[in-house]
Coordinates of N, CA and C in Angstrom, one line a residue:
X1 N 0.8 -1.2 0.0 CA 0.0 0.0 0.0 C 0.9 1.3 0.0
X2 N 2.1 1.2 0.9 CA 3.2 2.0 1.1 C 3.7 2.6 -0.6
X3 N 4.1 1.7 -1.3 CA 4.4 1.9 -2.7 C 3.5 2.4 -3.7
X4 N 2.6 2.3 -3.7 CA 1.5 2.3 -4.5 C 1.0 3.9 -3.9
X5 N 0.8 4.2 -2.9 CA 1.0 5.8 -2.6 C 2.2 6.6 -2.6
X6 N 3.2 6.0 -2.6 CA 4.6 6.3 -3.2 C 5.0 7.0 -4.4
X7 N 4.1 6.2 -5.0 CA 4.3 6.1 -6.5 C 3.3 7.1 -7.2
X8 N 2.4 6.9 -6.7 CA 0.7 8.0 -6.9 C 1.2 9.7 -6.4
X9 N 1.6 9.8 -5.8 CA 2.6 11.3 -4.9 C 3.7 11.4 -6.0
X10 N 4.5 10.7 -6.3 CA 5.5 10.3 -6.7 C 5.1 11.5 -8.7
X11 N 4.1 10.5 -9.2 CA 3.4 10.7 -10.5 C 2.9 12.2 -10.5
X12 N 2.4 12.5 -9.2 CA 1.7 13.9 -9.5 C 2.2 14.9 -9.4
X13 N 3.4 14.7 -8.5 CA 4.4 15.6 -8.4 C 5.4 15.8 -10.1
X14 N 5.3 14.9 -10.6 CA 6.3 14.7 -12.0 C 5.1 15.7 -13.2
X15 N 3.8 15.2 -12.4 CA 2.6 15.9 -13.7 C 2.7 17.0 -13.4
X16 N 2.4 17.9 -12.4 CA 2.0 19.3 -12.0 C 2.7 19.4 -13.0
X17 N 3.7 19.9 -12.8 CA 5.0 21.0 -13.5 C 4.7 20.5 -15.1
X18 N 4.2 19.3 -15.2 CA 3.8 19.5 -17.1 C 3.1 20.0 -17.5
X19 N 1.9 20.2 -16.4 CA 0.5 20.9 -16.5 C 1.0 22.2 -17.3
X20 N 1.8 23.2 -16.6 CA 2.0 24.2 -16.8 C 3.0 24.4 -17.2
X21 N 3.8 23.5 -18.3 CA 4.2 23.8 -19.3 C 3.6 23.4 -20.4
X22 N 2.8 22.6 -20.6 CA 1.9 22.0 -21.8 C 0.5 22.4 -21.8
X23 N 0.4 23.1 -20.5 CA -1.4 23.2 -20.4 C -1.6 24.7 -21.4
X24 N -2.8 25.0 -21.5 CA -2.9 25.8 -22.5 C -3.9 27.0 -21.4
X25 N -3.3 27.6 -20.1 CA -3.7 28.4 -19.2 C -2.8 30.1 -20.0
X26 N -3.9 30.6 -20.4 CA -3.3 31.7 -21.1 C -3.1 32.5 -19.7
X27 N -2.0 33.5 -19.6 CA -2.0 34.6 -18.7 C -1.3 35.5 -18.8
X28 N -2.1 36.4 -20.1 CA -2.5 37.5 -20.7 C -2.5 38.7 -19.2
X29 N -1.7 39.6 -19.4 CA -2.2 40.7 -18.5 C -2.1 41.7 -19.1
X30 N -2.9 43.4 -18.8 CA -3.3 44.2 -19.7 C -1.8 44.9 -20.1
X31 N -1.1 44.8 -19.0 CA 1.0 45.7 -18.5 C 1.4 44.8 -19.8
X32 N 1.2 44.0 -19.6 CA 2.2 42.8 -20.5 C 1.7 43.5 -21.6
X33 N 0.8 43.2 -22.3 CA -0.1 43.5 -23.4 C 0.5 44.7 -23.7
X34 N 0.4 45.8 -23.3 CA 0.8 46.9 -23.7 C 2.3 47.2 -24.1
X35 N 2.9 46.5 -23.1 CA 4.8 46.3 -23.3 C 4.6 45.3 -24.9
X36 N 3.7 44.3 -25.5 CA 4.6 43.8 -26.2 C 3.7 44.9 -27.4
X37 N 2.8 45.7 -27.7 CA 2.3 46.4 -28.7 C 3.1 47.7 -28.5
X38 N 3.9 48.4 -27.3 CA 4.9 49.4 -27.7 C 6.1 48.6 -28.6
X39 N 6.5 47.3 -27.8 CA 7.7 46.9 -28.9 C 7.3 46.8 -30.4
X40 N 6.5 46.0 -30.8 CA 6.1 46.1 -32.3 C 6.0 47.7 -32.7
X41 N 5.6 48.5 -32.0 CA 5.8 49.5 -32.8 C 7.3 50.5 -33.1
X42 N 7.8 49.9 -32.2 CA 9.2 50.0 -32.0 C 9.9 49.4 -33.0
X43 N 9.6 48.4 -33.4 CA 9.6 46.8 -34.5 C 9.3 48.5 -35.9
X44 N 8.4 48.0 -36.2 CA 7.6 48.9 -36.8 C 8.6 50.3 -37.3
X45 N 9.2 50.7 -36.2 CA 9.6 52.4 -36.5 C 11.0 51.8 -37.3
X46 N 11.7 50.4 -36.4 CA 12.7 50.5 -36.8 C 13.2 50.1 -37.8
X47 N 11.8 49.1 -38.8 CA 12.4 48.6 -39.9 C 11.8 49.6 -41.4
X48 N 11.2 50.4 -40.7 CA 10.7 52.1 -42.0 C 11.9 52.4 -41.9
X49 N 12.5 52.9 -41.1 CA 13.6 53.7 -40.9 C 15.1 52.8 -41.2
X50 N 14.8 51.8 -41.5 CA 16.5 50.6 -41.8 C 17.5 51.1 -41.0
X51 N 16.9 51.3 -39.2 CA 17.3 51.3 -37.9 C 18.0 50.3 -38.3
X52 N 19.2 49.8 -38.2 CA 19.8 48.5 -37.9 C 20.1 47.9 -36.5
X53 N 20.8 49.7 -35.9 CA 21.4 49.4 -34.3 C 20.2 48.6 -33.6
X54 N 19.0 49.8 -33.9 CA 17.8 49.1 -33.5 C 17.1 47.7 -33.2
X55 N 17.2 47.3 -34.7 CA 17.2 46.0 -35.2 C 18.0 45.0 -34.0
X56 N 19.1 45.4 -34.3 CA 20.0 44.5 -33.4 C 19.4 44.1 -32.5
X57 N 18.9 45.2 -31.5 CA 18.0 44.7 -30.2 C 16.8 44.3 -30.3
X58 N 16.0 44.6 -31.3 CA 14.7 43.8 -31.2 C 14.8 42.9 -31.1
X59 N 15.9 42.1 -32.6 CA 16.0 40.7 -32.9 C 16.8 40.1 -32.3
X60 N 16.1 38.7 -31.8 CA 17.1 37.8 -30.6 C 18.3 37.4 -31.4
X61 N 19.3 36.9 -30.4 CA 20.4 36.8 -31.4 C 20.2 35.5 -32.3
X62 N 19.2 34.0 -31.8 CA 18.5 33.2 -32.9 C 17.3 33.5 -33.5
X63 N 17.2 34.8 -33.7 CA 16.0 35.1 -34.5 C 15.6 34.5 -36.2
X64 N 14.4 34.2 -36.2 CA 14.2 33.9 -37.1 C 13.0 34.2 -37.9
X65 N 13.4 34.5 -39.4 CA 12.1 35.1 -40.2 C 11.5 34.6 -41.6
X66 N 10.5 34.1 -41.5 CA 10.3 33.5 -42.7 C 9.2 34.8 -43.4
X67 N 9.6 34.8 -44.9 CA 8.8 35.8 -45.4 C 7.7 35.3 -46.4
X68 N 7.3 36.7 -47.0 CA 5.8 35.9 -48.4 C 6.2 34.9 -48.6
X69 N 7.5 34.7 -49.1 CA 7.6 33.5 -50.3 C 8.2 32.4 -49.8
X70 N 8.2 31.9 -48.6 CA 8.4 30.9 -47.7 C 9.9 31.0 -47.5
X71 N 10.5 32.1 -47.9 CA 12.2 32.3 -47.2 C 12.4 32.1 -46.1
X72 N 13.4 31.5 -45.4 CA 13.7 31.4 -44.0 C 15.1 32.4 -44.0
X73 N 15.0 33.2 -43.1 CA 16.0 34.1 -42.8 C 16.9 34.2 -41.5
X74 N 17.7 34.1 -41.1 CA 18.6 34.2 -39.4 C 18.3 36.0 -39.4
X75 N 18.6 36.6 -38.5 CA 19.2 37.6 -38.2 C 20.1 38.6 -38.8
X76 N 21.8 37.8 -38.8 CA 22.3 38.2 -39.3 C 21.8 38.4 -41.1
X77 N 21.4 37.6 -41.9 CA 20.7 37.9 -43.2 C 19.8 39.1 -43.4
X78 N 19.1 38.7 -42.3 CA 17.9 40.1 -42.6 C 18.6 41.4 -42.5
X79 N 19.9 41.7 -41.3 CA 20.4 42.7 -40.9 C 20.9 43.2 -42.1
X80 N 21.6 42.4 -43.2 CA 22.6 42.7 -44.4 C 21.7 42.7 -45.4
X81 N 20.3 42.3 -45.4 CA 19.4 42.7 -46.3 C 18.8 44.2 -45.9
X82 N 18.9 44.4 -45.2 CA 18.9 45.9 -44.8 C 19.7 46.5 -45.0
X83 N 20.6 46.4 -44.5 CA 22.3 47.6 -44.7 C 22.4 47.6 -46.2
X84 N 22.2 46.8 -47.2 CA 22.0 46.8 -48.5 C 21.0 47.4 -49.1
X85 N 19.7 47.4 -48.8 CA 18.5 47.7 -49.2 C 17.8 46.9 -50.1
X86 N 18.3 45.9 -50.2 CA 17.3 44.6 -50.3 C 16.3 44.6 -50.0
X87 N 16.3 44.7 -48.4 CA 14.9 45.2 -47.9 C 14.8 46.1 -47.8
X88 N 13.2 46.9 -47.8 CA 12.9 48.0 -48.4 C 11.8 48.8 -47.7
X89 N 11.4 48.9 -46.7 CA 9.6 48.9 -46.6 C 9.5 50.6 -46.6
X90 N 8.4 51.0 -47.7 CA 7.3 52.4 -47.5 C 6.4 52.2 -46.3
X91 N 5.8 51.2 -46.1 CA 4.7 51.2 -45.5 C 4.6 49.9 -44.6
X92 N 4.3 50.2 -43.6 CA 3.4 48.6 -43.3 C 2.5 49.1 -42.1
X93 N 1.1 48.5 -42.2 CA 0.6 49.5 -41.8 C -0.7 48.2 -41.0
X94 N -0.8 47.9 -39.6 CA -1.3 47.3 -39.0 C -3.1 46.9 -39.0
X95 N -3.4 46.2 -39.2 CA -5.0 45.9 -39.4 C -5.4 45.8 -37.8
X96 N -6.7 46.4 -37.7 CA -8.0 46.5 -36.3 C -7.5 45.2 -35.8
X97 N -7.7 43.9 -35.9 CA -7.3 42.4 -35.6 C -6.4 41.7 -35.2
X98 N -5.4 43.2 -34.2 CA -4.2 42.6 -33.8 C -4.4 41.5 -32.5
X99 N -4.0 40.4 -32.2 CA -4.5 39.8 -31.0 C -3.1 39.5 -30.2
X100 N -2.9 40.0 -29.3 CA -1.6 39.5 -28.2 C -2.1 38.4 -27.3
X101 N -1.3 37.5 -27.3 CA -1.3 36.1 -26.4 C -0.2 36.3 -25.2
X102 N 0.0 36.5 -24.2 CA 1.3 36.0 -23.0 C 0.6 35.3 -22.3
X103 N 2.4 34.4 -22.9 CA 2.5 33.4 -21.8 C 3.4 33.4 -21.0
X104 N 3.5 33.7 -19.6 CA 4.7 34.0 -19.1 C 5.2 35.6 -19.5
X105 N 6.7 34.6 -20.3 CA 7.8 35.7 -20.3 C 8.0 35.5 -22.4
X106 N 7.1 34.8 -22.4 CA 6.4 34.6 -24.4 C 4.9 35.4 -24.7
X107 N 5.8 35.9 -26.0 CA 4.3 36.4 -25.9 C 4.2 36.2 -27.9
X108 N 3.0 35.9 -28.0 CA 2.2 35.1 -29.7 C 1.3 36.5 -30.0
X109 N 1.7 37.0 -31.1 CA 0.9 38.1 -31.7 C 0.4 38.0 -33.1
X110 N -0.6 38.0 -33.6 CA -1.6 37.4 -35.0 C -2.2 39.2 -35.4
X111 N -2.3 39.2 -36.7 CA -2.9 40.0 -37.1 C -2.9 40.3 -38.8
X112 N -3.2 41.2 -39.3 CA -2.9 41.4 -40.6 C -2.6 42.6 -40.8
X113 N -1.7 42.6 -41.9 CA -1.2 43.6 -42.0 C -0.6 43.7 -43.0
X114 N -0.8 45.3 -43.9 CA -0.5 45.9 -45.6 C 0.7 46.4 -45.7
X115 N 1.6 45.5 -46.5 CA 3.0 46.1 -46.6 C 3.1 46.8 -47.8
X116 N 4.1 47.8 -48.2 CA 4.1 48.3 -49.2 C 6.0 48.3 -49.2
X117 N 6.9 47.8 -50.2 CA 7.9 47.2 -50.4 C 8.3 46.1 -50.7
X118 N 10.0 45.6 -50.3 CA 10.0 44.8 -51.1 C 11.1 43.8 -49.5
X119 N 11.1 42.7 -50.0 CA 12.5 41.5 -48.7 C 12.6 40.9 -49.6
X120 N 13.9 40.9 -49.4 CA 15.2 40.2 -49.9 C 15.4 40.4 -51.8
X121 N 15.3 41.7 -51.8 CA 15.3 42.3 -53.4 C 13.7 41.7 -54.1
X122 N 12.7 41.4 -53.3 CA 12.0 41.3 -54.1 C 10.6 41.8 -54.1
X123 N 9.5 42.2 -54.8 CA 8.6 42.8 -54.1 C 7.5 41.9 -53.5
X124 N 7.3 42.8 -52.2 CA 6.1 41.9 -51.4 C 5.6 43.5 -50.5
X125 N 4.5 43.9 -51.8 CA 3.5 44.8 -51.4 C 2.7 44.2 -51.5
X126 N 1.6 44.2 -50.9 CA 0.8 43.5 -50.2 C 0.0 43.0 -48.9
X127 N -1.1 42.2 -48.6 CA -1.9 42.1 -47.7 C -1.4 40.3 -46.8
X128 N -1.1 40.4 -45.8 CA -0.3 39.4 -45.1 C -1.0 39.2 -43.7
X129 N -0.8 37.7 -43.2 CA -1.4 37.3 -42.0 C 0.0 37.8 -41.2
X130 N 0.2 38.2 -40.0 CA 1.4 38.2 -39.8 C 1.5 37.4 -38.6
X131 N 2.4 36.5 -37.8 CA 2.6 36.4 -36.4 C 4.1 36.3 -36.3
X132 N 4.1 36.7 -34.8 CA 5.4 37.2 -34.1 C 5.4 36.6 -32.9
X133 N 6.5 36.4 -32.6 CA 6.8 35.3 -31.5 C 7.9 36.6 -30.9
X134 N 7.5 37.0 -29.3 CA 8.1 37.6 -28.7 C 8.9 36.9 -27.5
X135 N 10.1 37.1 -26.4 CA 10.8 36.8 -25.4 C 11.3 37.8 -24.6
X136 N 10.3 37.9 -22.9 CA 11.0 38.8 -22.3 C 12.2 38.5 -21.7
X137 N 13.2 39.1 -21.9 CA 14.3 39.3 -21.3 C 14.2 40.0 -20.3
X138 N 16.0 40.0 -19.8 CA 16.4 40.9 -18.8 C 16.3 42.6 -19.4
X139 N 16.8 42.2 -20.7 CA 16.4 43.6 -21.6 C 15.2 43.8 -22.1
X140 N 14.2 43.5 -22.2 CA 12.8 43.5 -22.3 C 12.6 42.9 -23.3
X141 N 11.5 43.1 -24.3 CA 11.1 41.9 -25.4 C 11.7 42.1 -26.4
X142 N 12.3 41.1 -26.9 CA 12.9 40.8 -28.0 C 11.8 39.9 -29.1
X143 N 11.8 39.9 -30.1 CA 11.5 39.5 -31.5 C 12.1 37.9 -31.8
X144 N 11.9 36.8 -31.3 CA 12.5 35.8 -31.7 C 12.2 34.8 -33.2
X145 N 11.2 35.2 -33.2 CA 10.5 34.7 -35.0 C 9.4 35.8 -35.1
X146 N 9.1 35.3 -36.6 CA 7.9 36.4 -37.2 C 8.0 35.3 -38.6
X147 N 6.4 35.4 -39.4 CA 6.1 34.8 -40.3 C 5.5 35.6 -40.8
X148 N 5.1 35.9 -42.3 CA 4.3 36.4 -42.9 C 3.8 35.1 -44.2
X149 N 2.6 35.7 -44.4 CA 1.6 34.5 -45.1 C 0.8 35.6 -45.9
X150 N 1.2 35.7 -47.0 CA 0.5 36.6 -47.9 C -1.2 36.0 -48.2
X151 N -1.9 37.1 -47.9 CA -3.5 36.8 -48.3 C -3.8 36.5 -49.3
X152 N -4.7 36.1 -50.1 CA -5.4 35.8 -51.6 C -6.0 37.3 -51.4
X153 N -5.9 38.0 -53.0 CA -7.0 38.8 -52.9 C -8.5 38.4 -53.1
X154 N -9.1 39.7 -52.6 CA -11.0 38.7 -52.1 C -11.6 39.5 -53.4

């Protein structure tokens, strides 16, 4: 009987802690929320402006970016498609339907949103699903991935 409650204590103690890493308990707070929609626009200011220093700090140092055309990009690539002007952006300009997700010290952001320019020398003006994968740091949120998924037009 000794073992068998052993083992039952034993099991739940090994479960908790998966709970809450696998469970799907959002905890969204309004502080958080707002820290990670100043950084995107921070995001935002810095890649109109082909901010690089900037860049630097947004993007984690394993950042990663896949664009329209299913490119996967590191960091360092995007940075030198910028300093070049490869990448290019006039515009990008945020749709009503932005949704922030935190979890923890992650935070999942969805929305759409109209670019006007061009990544990696080529053009991608246009209407895009976007999501962004954020990480707070000791330096605050960093940018760890971002996807873009160009829309069909309707």
């Amino acid at each position: 009987m000794k073992s068998i409650l052993s083992a039952a204590i034993a099991s739940c103690a090994l479960l908790f802690p998966m709970q809450h890493v696998f469970g799907e308990q959002e905890l969204s707070s309004p502080a958080a929320e707002q820290e990670v929609l100043q950084a995107i626009e921070k995001y935002r200011s810095a890649i109109l402006n082909r901010d690089t220093a900037a860049l630097e700090q947004i993007w984690a140092d394993h950042y990663t970016f896949v664009n329209g055309a299913g490119e996967v990009l590191s960091k360092p690539q995007r940075l030198q498609n910028i300093k070049t002007g490869a990448t290019s952006l006039e515009s990008v300009t945020q749709g009503a339907d932005v949704k922030v997700r935190t979890y923890r010290d992650t935070a999942v952001v969805t929305s759409r949103v109209t670019i006007k320019g061009q990544y990696s020398g080529k053009e991608a003006s246009g209407q895009y699903r976007s999501m962004l994968v954020w990480l707070k740091g000791p330096s605050g949120w960093q940018l760890i991935a971002n996807q873009l998924t160009p829309l069909a037009p309707k």
